[in-house]
PDB file of C-alpha atoms in Angstrom:
ATOM      1  CA  MET A   8       0.212  61.646  91.435  1.00 47.00           C
ATOM      2  CA  SER A   9       0.783  65.381  91.507  1.00 47.00           C
ATOM      3  CA  GLU A  10      -1.643  67.354  89.347  1.00 54.00           C
ATOM      4  CA  LYS A  11       0.888  70.160  88.852  1.00 58.00           C
ATOM      5  CA  ASN A  12       3.281  67.837  87.015  1.00 79.00           C
ATOM      6  CA  LEU A  13       0.675  66.499  84.590  1.00 83.00           C
ATOM      7  CA  LYS A  14       0.474  67.812  81.035  1.00 89.00           C
ATOM      8  CA  HIS A  15      -1.871  67.265  78.100  1.00 90.00           C
ATOM      9  CA  HIS A  16       0.155  64.254  76.936  1.00 89.00           C
ATOM     10  CA  ASP A  17      -0.839  62.561  80.225  1.00 91.00           C
ATOM     11  CA  CYS A  18      -4.557  62.828  79.397  1.00 93.00           C
ATOM     12  CA  LEU A  19      -6.757  60.090  77.932  1.00 93.00           C
ATOM     13  CA  ASN A  20      -8.506  62.767  75.832  1.00 94.00           C
ATOM     14  CA  PHE A  21      -5.262  63.782  74.083  1.00 94.00           C
ATOM     15  CA  ALA A  22      -4.598  62.402  70.597  1.00 94.00           C
ATOM     16  CA  PRO A  23      -0.993  63.116  69.525  1.00 93.00           C
ATOM     17  CA  ILE A  24      -0.270  64.462  66.045  1.00 95.00           C
ATOM     18  CA  ASP A  25       3.497  64.792  66.457  1.00 95.00           C
ATOM     19  CA  VAL A  26       5.955  65.387  69.308  1.00 91.00           C
ATOM     20  CA  ALA A  27       4.850  69.006  69.813  1.00 95.00           C
ATOM     21  CA  LYS A  28       1.079  68.963  69.487  1.00 96.00           C
ATOM     22  CA  GLY A  29      -2.105  66.959  69.447  1.00 96.00           C
ATOM     23  CA  ILE A  30      -5.881  67.209  69.343  1.00 96.00           C
ATOM     24  CA  CYS A  31      -8.130  67.383  72.369  1.00 95.00           C
ATOM     25  CA  ARG A  32     -10.870  64.796  71.891  1.00 95.00           C
ATOM     26  CA  ILE A  33     -13.252  66.960  73.938  1.00 95.00           C
ATOM     27  CA  THR A  34     -12.824  70.320  72.168  1.00 94.00           C
ATOM     28  CA  ASN A  35     -11.392  69.084  68.819  1.00 96.00           C
ATOM     29  CA  LYS A  36      -8.786  71.856  69.086  1.00 95.00           C
ATOM     30  CA  ILE A  37      -5.065  71.528  68.508  1.00 96.00           C
ATOM     31  CA  ILE A  38      -3.107  71.861  71.754  1.00 95.00           C
ATOM     32  CA  PHE A  39       0.561  71.667  72.657  1.00 95.00           C
ATOM     33  CA  THR A  40       1.735  68.407  74.193  1.00 92.00           C
ATOM     34  CA  ASP A  41       3.483  69.779  77.266  1.00 89.00           C
ATOM     35  CA  THR A  42       1.030  72.461  78.377  1.00 90.00           C
ATOM     36  CA  ASN A  43      -1.027  72.348  81.568  1.00 90.00           C
ATOM     37  CA  THR A  44      -4.154  70.238  81.792  1.00 90.00           C
ATOM     38  CA  CYS A  45      -7.758  71.428  81.782  1.00 89.00           C
ATOM     39  CA  PRO A  46     -10.722  70.559  84.062  1.00 91.00           C
ATOM     40  CA  LYS A  47     -11.721  67.689  81.700  1.00 91.00           C
ATOM     41  CA  PHE A  48      -8.425  65.883  82.419  1.00 92.00           C
ATOM     42  CA  ILE A  49      -8.571  62.076  82.741  1.00 92.00           C
ATOM     43  CA  ALA A  50      -5.250  60.443  83.619  1.00 89.00           C
ATOM     44  CA  LEU A  51      -3.883  58.137  80.938  1.00 91.00           C
ATOM     45  CA  LYS A  52      -2.595  54.826  82.229  1.00 94.00           C
ATOM     46  CA  LYS A  53       1.188  55.168  82.105  1.00 95.00           C
ATOM     47  CA  CYS A  54       3.817  53.259  84.031  1.00 96.00           C
ATOM     48  CA  LYS A  55       4.675  56.406  86.032  1.00 93.00           C
ATOM     49  CA  ASN A  56       1.061  56.455  87.296  1.00 90.00           C
ATOM     50  CA  CYS A  57       1.105  52.808  88.404  1.00 95.00           C
ATOM     51  CA  ALA A  58       1.502  51.679  92.007  1.00 97.00           C
ATOM     52  CA  HIS A  59       3.909  48.956  90.814  1.00 97.00           C
ATOM     53  CA  PHE A  60       6.361  51.439  89.240  1.00 97.00           C
ATOM     54  CA  THR A  61       9.270  51.960  91.648  1.00 97.00           C
ATOM     55  CA  ASN A  62      12.677  53.587  91.919  1.00 97.00           C
ATOM     56  CA  PRO A  63      12.667  55.819  88.812  1.00 96.00           C
ATOM     57  CA  ASN A  64      16.052  57.319  88.006  1.00 97.00           C
ATOM     58  CA  SER A  65      16.775  60.791  86.615  1.00 96.00           C
ATOM     59  CA  LYS A  66      15.686  59.605  83.138  1.00 96.00           C
ATOM     60  CA  ASN A  67      12.389  58.212  84.519  1.00 94.00           C
ATOM     61  CA  ILE A  68      13.427  54.593  84.056  1.00 97.00           C
ATOM     62  CA  GLY A  69      12.265  52.473  86.959  1.00 97.00           C
ATOM     63  CA  THR A  70      11.274  48.967  87.952  1.00 98.00           C
ATOM     64  CA  CYS A  71       7.915  47.303  87.361  1.00 97.00           C
ATOM     65  CA  LEU A  72       6.866  45.015  90.197  1.00 97.00           C
ATOM     66  CA  GLY A  73       3.367  44.323  88.856  1.00 95.00           C
ATOM     67  CA  LEU A  74       4.022  41.496  86.436  1.00 95.00           C
ATOM     68  CA  GLU A  75       5.170  37.911  86.830  1.00 94.00           C
ATOM     69  CA  LYS A  76       8.792  38.895  86.284  1.00 95.00           C
ATOM     70  CA  GLU A  77      10.313  42.090  87.723  1.00 95.00           C
ATOM     71  CA  SER A  78      11.737  44.265  84.928  1.00 94.00           C
ATOM     72  CA  TRP A  79      12.770  47.816  84.097  1.00 96.00           C
ATOM     73  CA  THR A  80      10.402  50.160  82.292  1.00 97.00           C
ATOM     74  CA  TYR A  81      10.140  53.748  81.153  1.00 96.00           C
ATOM     75  CA  GLY A  82       7.737  55.906  83.169  1.00 95.00           C
ATOM     76  CA  GLU A  83       6.111  57.450  80.089  1.00 93.00           C
ATOM     77  CA  LEU A  84       5.232  54.037  78.640  1.00 95.00           C
ATOM     78  CA  CYS A  85       1.506  53.762  77.915  1.00 94.00           C
ATOM     79  CA  ALA A  86       0.038  51.014  80.112  1.00 95.00           C
ATOM     80  CA  VAL A  87      -3.544  50.936  78.792  1.00 92.00           C
ATOM     81  CA  THR A  88      -3.314  47.197  78.003  1.00 95.00           C
ATOM     82  CA  CYS A  89      -1.043  46.205  80.901  1.00 96.00           C
ATOM     83  CA  GLU A  90      -2.477  43.377  82.995  1.00 94.00           C
ATOM     84  CA  GLY A  91      -0.478  44.443  86.035  1.00 95.00           C
ATOM     85  CA  TYR A  92      -1.471  48.127  86.038  1.00 96.00           C
ATOM     86  CA  LYS A  93      -2.751  49.379  89.382  1.00 96.00           C
ATOM     87  CA  GLU A  94      -3.611  53.045  89.847  1.00 91.00           C
ATOM     88  CA  LYS A  95      -1.690  54.870  92.587  1.00 86.00           C
TER      89      LYS A  95
END
């Protein structure tokens, strides 16, 4: 996972308010969703961060190989409760 491509919306400490902004759970400040991360960054479990996520297309839709049945999934999908999630 490349740190330079990660944004606040990829952080476990980010609580979204709307599509443009959210609140940092560490600082309690409002921050923009797609800005660069800070030193307190903790990667949120998302399909794109899973070792079982393969072959994403230009729209970040790929294949999940981590569950009983192979299926397509969106890379930005939150995988916090996924039983098949495996960190890259």
